[in-house]
Short mmCIF file of C-alpha atoms (C1' of nucleotides) in Angstrom, two decimals:
data_model
loop_
_atom_site.label_atom_id
_atom_site.label_comp_id
_atom_site.label_asym_id
_atom_site.label_seq_id
_atom_site.Cartn_x
_atom_site.Cartn_y
_atom_site.Cartn_z
CA UNK H 283 149.03 92.25 282.03
CA UNK H 284 146.83 89.44 283.38
CA UNK H 285 148.70 86.14 283.47
CA UNK H 286 145.86 84.50 281.61
CA UNK H 287 147.00 85.99 278.31
CA UNK H 288 150.63 85.04 278.70
CA UNK H 289 150.11 81.56 277.31
CA UNK H 290 148.61 82.85 274.05
CA UNK H 291 151.50 85.17 273.46
CA UNK H 292 154.10 82.70 274.66
CA UNK H 293 152.84 80.21 272.07
CA UNK H 294 153.73 82.56 269.23
CA UNK H 295 156.91 81.57 267.35
CA UNK H 296 158.20 85.00 268.22
CA UNK H 297 158.13 84.38 271.96
CA UNK H 298 158.18 80.62 272.43
CA UNK H 299 161.96 80.09 272.59
CA UNK H 300 163.07 83.05 274.68
CA UNK H 301 164.23 82.99 278.32
CA UNK H 302 161.35 82.92 280.76
CA UNK H 303 162.78 85.84 282.71
CA UNK H 304 163.02 87.95 279.57
CA UNK H 305 159.50 87.00 278.56
CA UNK H 306 158.26 88.05 281.98
CA UNK H 307 160.11 91.33 281.64
CA UNK H 308 158.44 91.94 278.28
CA UNK H 309 155.01 91.18 279.72
CA UNK H 310 155.56 93.47 282.68
CA UNK H 311 155.22 96.64 280.61
CA UNK H 312 152.57 95.21 278.31
CA UNK H 313 148.85 95.24 278.52
CA UNK H 314 145.85 93.79 276.78
CA UNK H 315 142.96 95.83 275.52
CA UNK H 316 139.59 94.98 274.06
CA UNK H 317 138.46 96.92 271.03
CA UNK H 318 135.05 97.08 269.34
CA UNK H 319 134.61 96.63 265.61
CA UNK H 320 136.08 99.19 263.21
CA UNK H 321 138.33 100.97 265.65
CA UNK H 322 141.44 102.68 264.36
CA UNK H 323 144.36 101.15 266.23
CA UNK H 324 147.15 102.99 264.50
CA UNK H 325 147.47 105.53 261.72
CA UNK H 326 150.25 105.45 259.18
CA UNK H 327 152.88 108.07 259.86
CA UNK H 328 152.60 107.81 263.63
CA UNK H 329 155.59 106.72 265.66
CA UNK H 330 155.69 103.09 266.70
CA UNK H 331 155.46 102.90 270.47
CA UNK H 332 154.04 99.40 270.72
CA UNK H 333 154.38 96.06 269.07
CA UNK H 334 150.84 94.75 268.60
CA UNK H 335 149.68 91.17 268.98
CA UNK H 336 146.23 90.08 267.84
CA UNK H 337 144.91 87.66 270.46
CA UNK H 338 141.40 87.37 269.10
CA UNK H 339 139.33 88.98 266.38
CA UNK H 340 141.08 90.35 263.29
CA UNK H 341 142.83 93.47 262.09
CA UNK H 342 143.05 95.12 258.69
CA UNK H 343 146.29 96.76 257.64
CA UNK H 344 145.69 99.40 255.01
CA UNK H 345 147.29 102.42 253.41
CA UNK H 346 146.10 105.67 251.91
CA UNK H 347 147.31 108.06 249.28
CA UNK H 348 145.53 110.86 247.51
CA UNK H 349 142.11 110.07 248.99
CA UNK H 350 142.35 106.42 248.02
CA UNK H 351 142.67 103.51 250.38
CA UNK H 352 144.01 100.02 249.78
CA UNK H 353 143.97 96.97 252.00
CA UNK H 354 147.45 95.52 252.46
CA UNK H 355 146.87 92.53 254.74
CA UNK H 356 144.56 90.92 257.28
CA UNK H 357 146.06 89.90 260.61
CA UNK H 358 144.43 86.99 262.42
CA UNK H 359 145.19 85.44 265.81
CA UNK H 360 147.73 84.84 267.05
CA UNK H 361 150.09 87.10 265.13
CA UNK H 362 151.97 90.33 265.56
CA UNK H 363 151.94 93.32 263.29
CA UNK H 364 154.13 96.34 262.54
CA UNK H 365 157.20 94.48 263.73
CA UNK H 366 159.44 96.30 261.24
CA UNK H 367 158.42 99.75 262.47
CA UNK H 368 158.99 98.61 266.06
CA UNK H 369 162.47 97.33 265.25
CA UNK H 370 163.53 100.37 263.28
CA UNK H 371 161.80 102.81 265.60
CA UNK H 372 160.39 104.36 262.44
CA UNK H 373 156.91 105.66 261.57
CA UNK H 374 154.21 103.13 260.67
CA UNK H 375 153.84 102.63 256.93
CA UNK H 376 150.35 101.19 257.31
CA UNK H 377 147.25 101.99 259.32
CA UNK H 378 145.42 99.34 261.29
CA UNK H 379 141.79 98.94 262.28
CA UNK H 380 139.84 96.16 263.89
CA UNK H 381 137.59 94.26 261.53
CA UNK H 382 135.59 92.87 264.42
CA UNK H 383 135.64 92.90 268.20
CA UNK H 384 139.27 92.13 269.00
CA UNK H 385 141.65 91.60 271.86
CA UNK H 386 145.05 93.16 271.25
CA UNK H 387 148.21 92.94 273.33
CA UNK H 388 150.47 95.99 273.31
CA UNK H 389 154.15 95.51 274.06
CA UNK H 390 156.31 98.62 274.40
CA UNK H 391 158.64 98.90 271.41
CA UNK H 392 161.62 99.93 273.48
CA UNK H 393 161.26 96.80 275.60
CA UNK H 394 161.24 94.68 272.46
CA UNK H 395 164.43 96.33 271.26
CA UNK H 396 166.06 96.00 274.67
CA UNK H 397 165.27 92.31 275.08
CA UNK H 398 166.35 91.70 271.50
CA UNK H 399 169.89 92.68 272.48
CA UNK H 400 170.14 90.33 275.45
CA UNK H 401 168.18 87.28 274.30
CA UNK H 402 169.65 85.45 271.32
CA UNK H 403 166.64 83.15 270.93
CA UNK H 404 164.30 86.13 270.81
CA UNK H 405 166.61 87.84 268.33
CA UNK H 406 166.59 84.81 266.10
CA UNK H 407 162.80 84.55 266.32
CA UNK H 408 162.39 88.21 265.40
CA UNK H 409 164.67 87.93 262.42
CA UNK H 410 162.79 84.84 261.27
CA UNK H 411 159.46 86.59 261.58
CA UNK H 412 160.73 89.64 259.73
CA UNK H 413 162.20 87.51 256.96
CA UNK H 414 158.84 85.78 256.70
CA UNK H 415 157.03 89.12 256.46
CA UNK H 416 159.47 90.32 253.84
CA UNK H 417 158.98 87.25 251.71
CA UNK H 418 155.21 87.56 251.99
CA UNK H 419 155.31 91.09 250.63
CA UNK H 420 157.67 90.09 247.83
CA UNK H 421 155.25 87.34 246.81
CA UNK H 422 152.46 89.87 246.91
CA UNK H 423 154.38 92.18 244.60
CA UNK H 424 154.99 89.36 242.15
CA UNK H 425 151.28 88.53 242.26
CA UNK H 426 150.40 92.15 241.49
CA UNK H 427 152.93 92.71 238.74
CA UNK H 428 152.79 89.41 236.91
CA UNK H 429 149.11 88.50 237.03
CA UNK H 430 145.81 89.88 235.79
CA UNK H 431 143.02 90.50 238.26
CA UNK H 432 141.30 87.30 237.15
CA UNK H 433 144.46 85.30 237.76
CA UNK H 434 144.96 86.93 241.15
CA UNK H 435 141.46 85.99 242.22
CA UNK H 436 141.82 82.42 240.96
CA UNK H 437 145.09 81.95 242.83
CA UNK H 438 143.66 83.56 245.95
CA UNK H 439 140.86 81.01 245.95
CA UNK H 440 143.34 78.17 245.48
CA UNK H 441 145.47 79.43 248.36
CA UNK H 442 142.41 79.50 250.60
CA UNK H 443 141.55 76.04 249.41
CA UNK H 444 145.03 74.79 250.30
CA UNK H 445 144.84 76.42 253.70
CA UNK H 446 141.49 74.99 254.74
CA UNK H 447 141.40 71.83 252.66
CA UNK H 448 137.78 72.53 251.78
CA UNK H 449 136.53 73.15 248.27
CA UNK H 450 133.96 75.54 249.70
CA UNK H 451 135.62 78.75 250.73
CA UNK H 452 134.15 81.22 253.14
CA UNK H 453 135.54 84.64 252.31
CA UNK H 454 135.14 85.77 255.93
CA UNK H 455 135.41 89.38 254.86
CA UNK H 456 133.48 91.87 252.83
CA UNK H 457 133.96 91.47 249.11
CA UNK H 458 134.95 95.11 248.86
CA UNK H 459 137.87 94.42 251.17
CA UNK H 460 138.90 91.36 249.20
CA UNK H 461 138.72 93.48 246.06
CA UNK H 462 140.95 96.10 247.63
CA UNK H 463 143.40 93.48 248.85
CA UNK H 464 143.59 91.98 245.38
CA UNK H 465 144.08 95.39 243.83
CA UNK H 466 140.78 95.85 242.03
CA UNK H 467 137.41 97.55 242.41
CA UNK H 468 134.39 95.80 243.94
CA UNK H 469 132.65 95.93 240.56
CA UNK H 470 135.59 94.26 238.95
CA UNK H 471 135.71 91.54 241.59
CA UNK H 472 132.06 90.81 240.94
CA UNK H 473 132.82 90.36 237.25
CA UNK H 474 135.95 88.37 238.01
CA UNK H 475 133.88 85.80 239.92
CA UNK H 476 131.65 85.53 236.86
CA UNK H 477 134.75 85.21 234.71
CA UNK H 478 135.84 82.19 236.73
CA UNK H 479 132.58 80.32 236.28
CA UNK H 480 133.88 78.55 233.12
CA UNK H 481 136.48 77.04 235.47
CA UNK H 482 133.95 75.70 237.92
CA UNK H 483 133.77 78.54 240.43
CA UNK H 484 130.32 79.29 241.81
CA UNK H 485 129.37 82.05 244.22
CA UNK H 486 126.61 82.23 246.75
CA UNK H 487 127.03 85.13 249.11
CA UNK H 488 130.35 84.80 250.86
CA UNK H 489 130.57 81.07 250.12
CA UNK H 490 132.69 80.28 247.07
CA UNK H 491 132.69 76.78 245.68
CA UNK H 492 135.50 75.38 243.57
CA UNK H 493 133.84 72.77 241.42
CA UNK H 494 137.04 71.17 240.16
CA UNK H 495 140.42 72.12 241.59
CA UNK H 496 142.41 70.83 238.61
CA UNK H 497 140.38 72.91 236.18
CA UNK H 498 140.91 76.05 238.21
CA UNK H 499 144.62 75.28 238.63
CA UNK H 500 144.99 74.84 234.90
CA UNK H 501 143.83 78.41 234.52
CA UNK H 502 145.47 79.93 237.59
CA UNK H 503 148.89 78.30 237.20
CA UNK H 504 149.80 78.63 240.88
CA UNK H 505 153.50 78.81 241.69
CA UNK H 506 155.25 77.79 244.89
CA UNK H 507 157.33 80.96 244.59
CA UNK H 508 154.23 83.14 244.79
CA UNK H 509 151.47 81.13 246.40
CA UNK H 510 153.16 78.88 248.93
CA UNK H 511 152.24 80.40 252.28
CA UNK H 512 154.79 78.43 254.31
CA UNK H 513 158.15 79.19 252.75
CA UNK M 239 189.09 85.98 250.34
CA UNK M 240 191.81 88.56 249.68
CA UNK M 241 192.15 91.00 252.54
CA UNK M 242 191.82 93.89 250.10
CA UNK M 243 188.07 93.44 249.86
CA UNK M 244 187.49 93.23 253.59
CA UNK M 245 187.31 96.98 254.03
CA UNK M 246 184.50 97.37 251.48
CA UNK M 247 182.41 94.74 253.17
CA UNK M 248 183.31 95.85 256.67
CA UNK M 249 182.04 99.34 255.83
CA UNK M 250 178.53 98.01 255.19
CA UNK M 251 176.05 98.73 257.99
CA UNK M 252 175.53 95.01 258.16
CA UNK M 253 179.12 94.26 259.15
CA UNK M 254 180.50 97.47 260.63
CA UNK M 255 179.58 96.90 264.27
CA UNK M 256 180.35 93.23 264.73
CA UNK M 257 183.29 91.70 266.59
CA UNK M 258 186.46 91.64 264.55
CA UNK M 259 187.00 87.95 265.26
CA UNK M 260 183.50 87.11 264.04
CA UNK M 261 183.97 89.22 260.95
CA UNK M 262 187.22 87.40 260.22
CA UNK M 263 185.44 84.08 260.68
CA UNK M 264 182.76 85.16 258.20
CA UNK M 265 185.37 86.22 255.67
CA UNK M 266 187.29 82.97 256.03
CA UNK M 267 184.69 80.95 254.16
CA UNK M 268 183.83 83.73 251.73
CA UNK M 269 185.21 84.60 248.37
CA UNK M 270 184.98 87.30 245.74
CA UNK M 271 184.21 86.65 242.13
CA UNK M 272 184.19 88.80 239.02
CA UNK M 273 181.29 88.41 236.65
CA UNK M 274 180.81 89.76 233.13
CA UNK M 275 177.68 91.60 232.06
CA UNK M 276 174.37 89.77 231.97
CA UNK M 277 175.39 86.72 233.94
CA UNK M 278 172.76 84.84 235.90
CA UNK M 279 173.92 84.80 239.51
CA UNK M 280 170.98 83.02 241.02
CA UNK M 281 167.68 81.63 239.82
CA UNK M 282 164.49 81.87 241.82
CA UNK M 283 163.59 78.57 243.43
CA UNK M 284 167.17 77.56 244.11
CA UNK M 285 168.34 77.06 247.66
CA UNK M 286 170.21 79.93 249.24
CA UNK M 287 173.76 78.83 249.95
CA UNK M 288 175.37 82.26 249.92
CA UNK M 289 174.63 85.75 251.02
CA UNK M 290 175.69 88.01 248.14
CA UNK M 291 177.35 91.40 248.43
CA UNK M 292 177.71 93.67 245.42
CA UNK M 293 181.16 95.28 245.64
CA UNK M 294 181.12 96.94 242.23
CA UNK M 295 178.88 96.97 239.18
CA UNK M 296 175.14 96.38 239.63
CA UNK M 297 172.66 93.55 239.87
CA UNK M 298 169.06 93.19 238.76
CA UNK M 299 166.62 91.25 240.92
CA UNK M 300 163.74 89.95 238.86
CA UNK M 301 160.99 87.38 238.91
CA UNK M 302 159.17 85.29 236.36
CA UNK M 303 155.76 83.76 236.05
CA UNK M 304 153.98 82.32 233.08
CA UNK M 305 156.63 83.39 230.56
CA UNK M 306 156.62 86.94 231.82
CA UNK M 307 159.42 88.67 233.65
CA UNK M 308 159.35 91.66 235.96
CA UNK M 309 162.18 93.64 237.48
CA UNK M 310 161.89 93.88 241.26
CA UNK M 311 164.93 95.92 242.28
CA UNK M 312 168.40 97.06 241.31
CA UNK M 313 171.23 96.44 243.75
CA UNK M 314 174.17 98.83 243.69
CA UNK M 315 177.45 98.85 245.64
CA UNK M 316 177.90 98.27 248.44
CA UNK M 317 174.79 96.31 249.38
CA UNK M 318 173.71 92.78 250.07
CA UNK M 319 170.88 90.90 248.49
CA UNK M 320 168.73 87.87 249.25
CA UNK M 321 169.27 88.32 252.96
CA UNK M 322 165.83 86.97 253.82
CA UNK M 323 166.35 83.69 251.97
CA UNK M 324 169.73 83.32 253.68
CA UNK M 325 168.22 83.86 257.11
CA UNK M 326 165.30 81.53 256.59
CA UNK M 327 167.31 78.96 254.67
CA UNK M 328 164.49 79.05 252.14
CA UNK M 329 164.48 79.11 248.33
CA UNK M 330 165.18 82.40 246.57
CA UNK M 331 162.03 84.25 245.57
CA UNK M 332 163.87 86.31 242.97
CA UNK M 333 166.49 85.69 240.33
CA UNK M 334 169.56 87.87 240.02
CA UNK M 335 171.72 88.82 237.07
CA UNK M 336 174.55 91.27 236.62
CA UNK M 337 173.62 94.39 234.71
CA UNK M 338 177.27 95.14 233.99
CA UNK M 339 180.69 93.74 234.86
CA UNK M 340 180.45 93.24 238.62
CA UNK M 341 182.44 92.08 241.59
CA UNK M 342 180.38 90.01 244.03
CA UNK M 343 181.32 88.66 247.43
CA UNK M 344 179.77 85.34 248.43
CA UNK M 345 179.38 84.56 252.11
CA UNK M 346 178.19 81.07 253.08
CA UNK M 347 174.65 81.29 254.43
CA UNK M 348 175.29 78.85 257.25
CA UNK M 349 178.17 81.00 258.50
CA UNK M 350 175.87 84.04 258.51
CA UNK M 351 173.32 82.14 260.57
CA UNK M 352 175.99 80.81 262.95
CA UNK M 353 177.58 84.20 263.59
CA UNK M 354 174.13 85.73 264.00
CA UNK M 355 173.63 83.58 267.09
CA UNK M 356 176.87 84.58 268.81
CA UNK M 357 177.24 88.25 267.83
CA UNK M 358 174.54 90.56 269.14
CA UNK M 359 175.75 93.53 267.12
CA UNK M 360 175.61 91.51 263.93
CA UNK M 361 172.17 90.24 264.88
CA UNK M 362 170.94 93.76 265.41
CA UNK M 363 172.43 94.88 262.11
CA UNK M 364 170.76 92.02 260.25
CA UNK M 365 167.39 92.71 261.77
CA UNK M 366 167.75 96.39 260.88
CA UNK M 367 168.65 95.60 257.32
CA UNK M 368 165.75 93.17 256.99
CA UNK M 369 163.32 95.66 258.45
CA UNK M 370 164.60 98.19 255.95
CA UNK M 371 164.09 95.75 253.08
CA UNK M 372 160.60 94.95 254.30
CA UNK M 373 159.64 98.59 254.47
CA UNK M 374 161.02 99.20 251.00
CA UNK M 375 158.82 96.47 249.54
CA UNK M 376 155.77 97.73 251.42
CA UNK M 377 156.33 101.20 249.96
CA UNK M 378 156.67 99.62 246.56
CA UNK M 379 153.35 97.85 246.98
CA UNK M 380 151.66 101.08 247.98
CA UNK M 381 153.16 102.77 244.92
CA UNK M 382 151.80 100.00 242.68
CA UNK M 383 148.33 99.81 244.18
CA UNK M 384 147.59 103.46 244.80
CA UNK M 385 149.10 105.18 241.78
CA UNK M 386 148.67 105.22 238.03
CA UNK M 387 151.69 104.55 235.84
CA UNK M 388 152.07 108.27 235.12
CA UNK M 389 152.12 109.01 238.83
CA UNK M 390 154.61 106.24 239.48
CA UNK M 391 156.98 107.61 236.88
CA UNK M 392 156.65 111.17 238.18
CA UNK M 393 157.39 110.07 241.72
CA UNK M 394 160.28 107.91 240.57
CA UNK M 395 161.86 110.93 238.91
CA UNK M 396 161.36 113.01 242.05
CA UNK M 397 162.96 110.31 244.19
CA UNK M 398 165.99 110.26 241.90
CA UNK M 399 166.08 114.01 242.07
CA UNK M 400 166.10 113.92 245.86
CA UNK M 401 168.82 111.31 245.89
CA UNK M 402 171.22 113.10 243.58
CA UNK M 403 170.18 116.69 244.14
CA UNK M 404 170.39 117.31 240.42
CA UNK M 405 167.45 118.32 238.26
CA UNK M 406 168.95 116.33 235.41
CA UNK M 407 168.49 112.63 236.02
CA UNK M 408 170.53 109.96 234.37
CA UNK M 409 168.43 106.82 234.23
CA UNK M 410 171.52 104.61 234.27
CA UNK M 411 169.51 101.67 233.02
CA UNK M 412 167.65 100.65 229.93
CA UNK M 413 164.22 102.22 229.69
CA UNK M 414 162.70 98.79 229.25
CA UNK M 415 164.05 97.82 232.68
CA UNK M 416 162.72 101.00 234.23
CA UNK M 417 159.37 100.24 232.62
CA UNK M 418 159.40 96.75 234.08
CA UNK M 419 160.39 98.04 237.49
CA UNK M 420 157.57 100.58 237.41
CA UNK M 421 155.10 97.91 236.32
CA UNK M 422 154.39 99.00 232.76
CA UNK M 423 155.40 98.20 229.19
CA UNK M 424 158.23 100.02 227.40
CA UNK M 425 155.71 101.54 225.01
CA UNK M 426 153.73 102.86 227.90
CA UNK M 427 156.80 104.35 229.55
CA UNK M 428 157.60 106.17 226.36
CA UNK M 429 154.14 107.67 226.35
CA UNK M 430 154.31 108.38 230.06
CA UNK M 431 157.38 110.56 229.51
CA UNK M 432 155.40 112.46 226.91
CA UNK M 433 152.54 112.69 229.36
CA UNK M 434 154.79 114.43 231.86
CA UNK M 435 155.94 117.12 229.45
CA UNK M 436 153.12 119.47 230.55
CA UNK M 437 154.78 119.33 233.96
CA UNK M 438 158.19 120.32 232.69
CA UNK M 439 159.78 116.93 232.09
CA UNK M 440 161.98 116.67 229.00
CA UNK M 441 163.75 113.59 227.72
CA UNK M 442 166.90 113.25 225.72
CA UNK M 443 168.14 109.69 225.62
CA UNK M 444 168.76 108.52 229.15
CA UNK M 445 168.97 112.07 230.49
CA UNK M 446 165.73 113.33 231.99
CA UNK M 447 165.37 116.95 232.92
CA UNK M 448 162.92 118.21 235.49
CA UNK M 449 162.16 121.76 234.40
CA UNK M 450 160.41 122.78 237.60
CA UNK M 451 160.35 120.57 240.66
CA UNK M 452 157.33 122.26 242.25
CA UNK M 453 155.24 121.77 239.13
CA UNK M 454 156.10 118.09 238.97
CA UNK M 455 155.48 117.67 242.69
CA UNK M 456 152.07 119.29 242.35
CA UNK M 457 151.17 116.52 239.96
CA UNK M 458 153.04 113.64 241.61
CA UNK M 459 151.99 114.36 245.21
CA UNK M 460 154.96 112.52 246.74
CA UNK M 461 154.45 111.11 250.22
CA UNK M 462 157.08 110.46 252.88
CA UNK M 463 155.31 107.16 253.59
CA UNK M 464 155.92 105.94 250.05
CA UNK M 465 158.79 107.90 248.61
CA UNK M 466 161.13 108.59 251.49
CA UNK M 467 164.07 106.28 250.86
CA UNK M 468 165.62 106.68 254.31
CA UNK M 469 162.94 105.67 256.79
"C1'" DT F 130 105.89 94.13 258.86
"C1'" DC F 131 107.87 97.62 256.53
"C1'" DA F 132 111.18 101.10 255.60
"C1'" DA F 133 115.87 102.44 255.50
"C1'" DC F 134 120.44 101.28 254.85
"C1'" DC F 135 124.35 99.41 252.79
"C1'" DG F 136 127.00 96.15 250.33
"C1'" DT F 137 126.64 93.79 245.98
"C1'" DT F 138 125.58 93.29 241.30
"C1'" DT F 139 124.65 94.83 236.64
"C1'" DG F 140 124.96 97.60 232.53
"C1'" DA F 141 126.76 101.42 229.89
"C1'" DC F 142 130.57 103.96 229.25
"C1'" DA F 143 135.33 106.14 229.91
"C1'" DT F 144 139.94 105.59 230.85
"C1'" DT F 145 144.09 103.22 231.17
"C1'" DA F 146 147.19 100.13 229.70
"C1'" DA F 147 148.73 96.25 226.65
"C1'" DT F 148 149.45 94.50 222.07
"C1'" DC F 149 150.83 94.50 217.38
"C1'" DA F 150 153.21 96.43 213.60
"C1'" DA F 151 156.10 99.64 211.60
"C1'" DT F 152 159.58 103.10 211.94
"C1'" DT F 153 163.29 105.59 213.92
"C1'" DG F 154 167.67 106.02 216.01
"C1'" DA F 155 171.84 104.94 218.19
"C1'" DA F 156 175.77 101.74 219.09
"C1'" DG F 157 178.87 98.14 217.50
"C1'" DC F 158 181.50 95.98 213.96
"C1'" DG F 159 183.46 94.30 209.74
"C1'" DC K 289 181.65 103.99 205.90
"C1'" DG K 290 177.78 101.22 205.60
"C1'" DC K 291 175.66 97.27 207.53
"C1'" DT K 292 173.59 94.94 211.40
"C1'" DT K 293 171.34 94.86 215.56
"C1'" DC K 294 168.40 96.11 219.08
"C1'" DA K 295 166.29 99.43 221.96
"C1'" DA K 296 163.13 103.17 221.66
"C1'" DT K 297 159.38 105.40 219.64
"C1'" DT K 298 155.02 106.01 217.21
"C1'" DG K 299 150.47 104.92 215.56
"C1'" DA K 300 146.48 101.96 215.35
"C1'" DT K 301 143.96 98.77 217.70
"C1'" DT K 302 142.38 95.72 221.32
"C1'" DA K 303 141.92 94.33 226.00
"C1'" DA K 304 141.62 95.25 230.79
"C1'" DT K 305 140.15 97.90 234.33
"C1'" DG K 306 137.83 101.81 236.45
"C1'" DT K 307 133.77 104.93 236.83
"C1'" DC K 308 129.11 106.13 237.17
"C1'" DA K 309 124.38 105.18 237.81
"C1'" DA K 310 120.77 102.21 238.75
"C1'" DA K 311 118.80 98.04 240.51
"C1'" DC K 312 118.95 94.25 243.72
"C1'" DG K 313 119.04 91.90 248.12
"C1'" DG K 314 119.92 90.97 252.74
"C1'" DT K 315 119.96 93.06 257.45
"C1'" DT K 316 118.52 96.13 260.99
"C1'" DG K 317 115.53 98.48 263.69
"C1'" DA K 318 111.44 101.24 264.43
#
DNA sequence: TCAACCGTTTGACATTAATCAATTGAAGCG
DNA sequence: CGCTTCAATTGATTAATGTCAAACGGTTGA
């Protein structure tokens, strides 16, 4: 892999603390590839030969069953995905496709497992990352099971607001994908936006404006145990 | 902790491969406690001081939001729970209560983290367990987002059938808890059982009989990427 | 510029699931 | 044994969400 990408990967929590020699060993078998928009990177059920790192662009993780498809997560730079499958050497549970032109690093899974055993800092970083992923999915499940679609949308907007600090939110994805991520149909999302207008939410294209955060929070009732992205 | 319980814990995947001296060190600060039925072990939001191991009995993991409660998982012997919170030293995302009289081992979280750093086998076991937990929750999310409540129930019954090998399934929990776990109301579960009778499912109390597995499978369309408990 | 395309929105309607209220049924206890 | 209690069931109703079809609107490319 070209040295130029090492810094990006090295800056990830997952790789920042490990021994330089082990990092170099990991990079030796790895390579970076550029993908156009809407390219299938992996299909669920396949075996997990590579740990993937999104260097630029973005990737959609999704799953299918019975001719339906649902969006599970969006991966943005610089993050890894399918770490669990890599660790367990088990089939992917989710498919992945690029949402836009993306640069992806591919690190052989067996190298990851091998270095894990000899580098304690790397091991600790991996376990931290996995624990983080686990907690994210648990929060997602709570969101799905305890909230209505209107409440899910309201809290999604508030999370985006907390992330960017701006009261104008750019969805930065198709509304149909947001709908799928939130577990509803595009039609329903459209109506949900309308349903939030009494709480000061206005829509213009992919720009969503939160008129008054307190009003929206009073409806959405965000919880640190569901909506806090850090812990 | 009394030596008598060591064997149970040692036999867990999580502890079976580690150095004996490290295992002893872990046990030194640990203790075992007996709890009656329906005792709150932990509340979501609290800090995670102990890794818990269910030695006997069973434990319900559940979450609350806005005066609602939903059952997330049932932990049976011999398994750990809240590993992710222990690892990350972050607040619990789920509450836990005993479903019946239970014996629980409590291992100080800081000891777990300390031994993790010096015992590669333990580290590998932890990361495997976490990856397993992660994949279980992902499957759960797919189940929730891609299936109707009738389909979820049908697949749940087939999973139990695969686990026990018997075509008569004992629910071994209140139906209201099963309903909550499957993301529906008790009333709806009752009707869902009725809705499965055309596919050979008959109910008598907590005993569910699958008349013909193929017929039920034809309806449920189980998938290894959602319903396979092993991988 | 205009036509074609595709995501979004809207309305009407169907389906699914939740709620409320009442009843049944089984377990525990005096 | 009969009373109490609570989970489970049933029926009627309402609410939430999905489906289908049509219209709208922005983008692309001839």
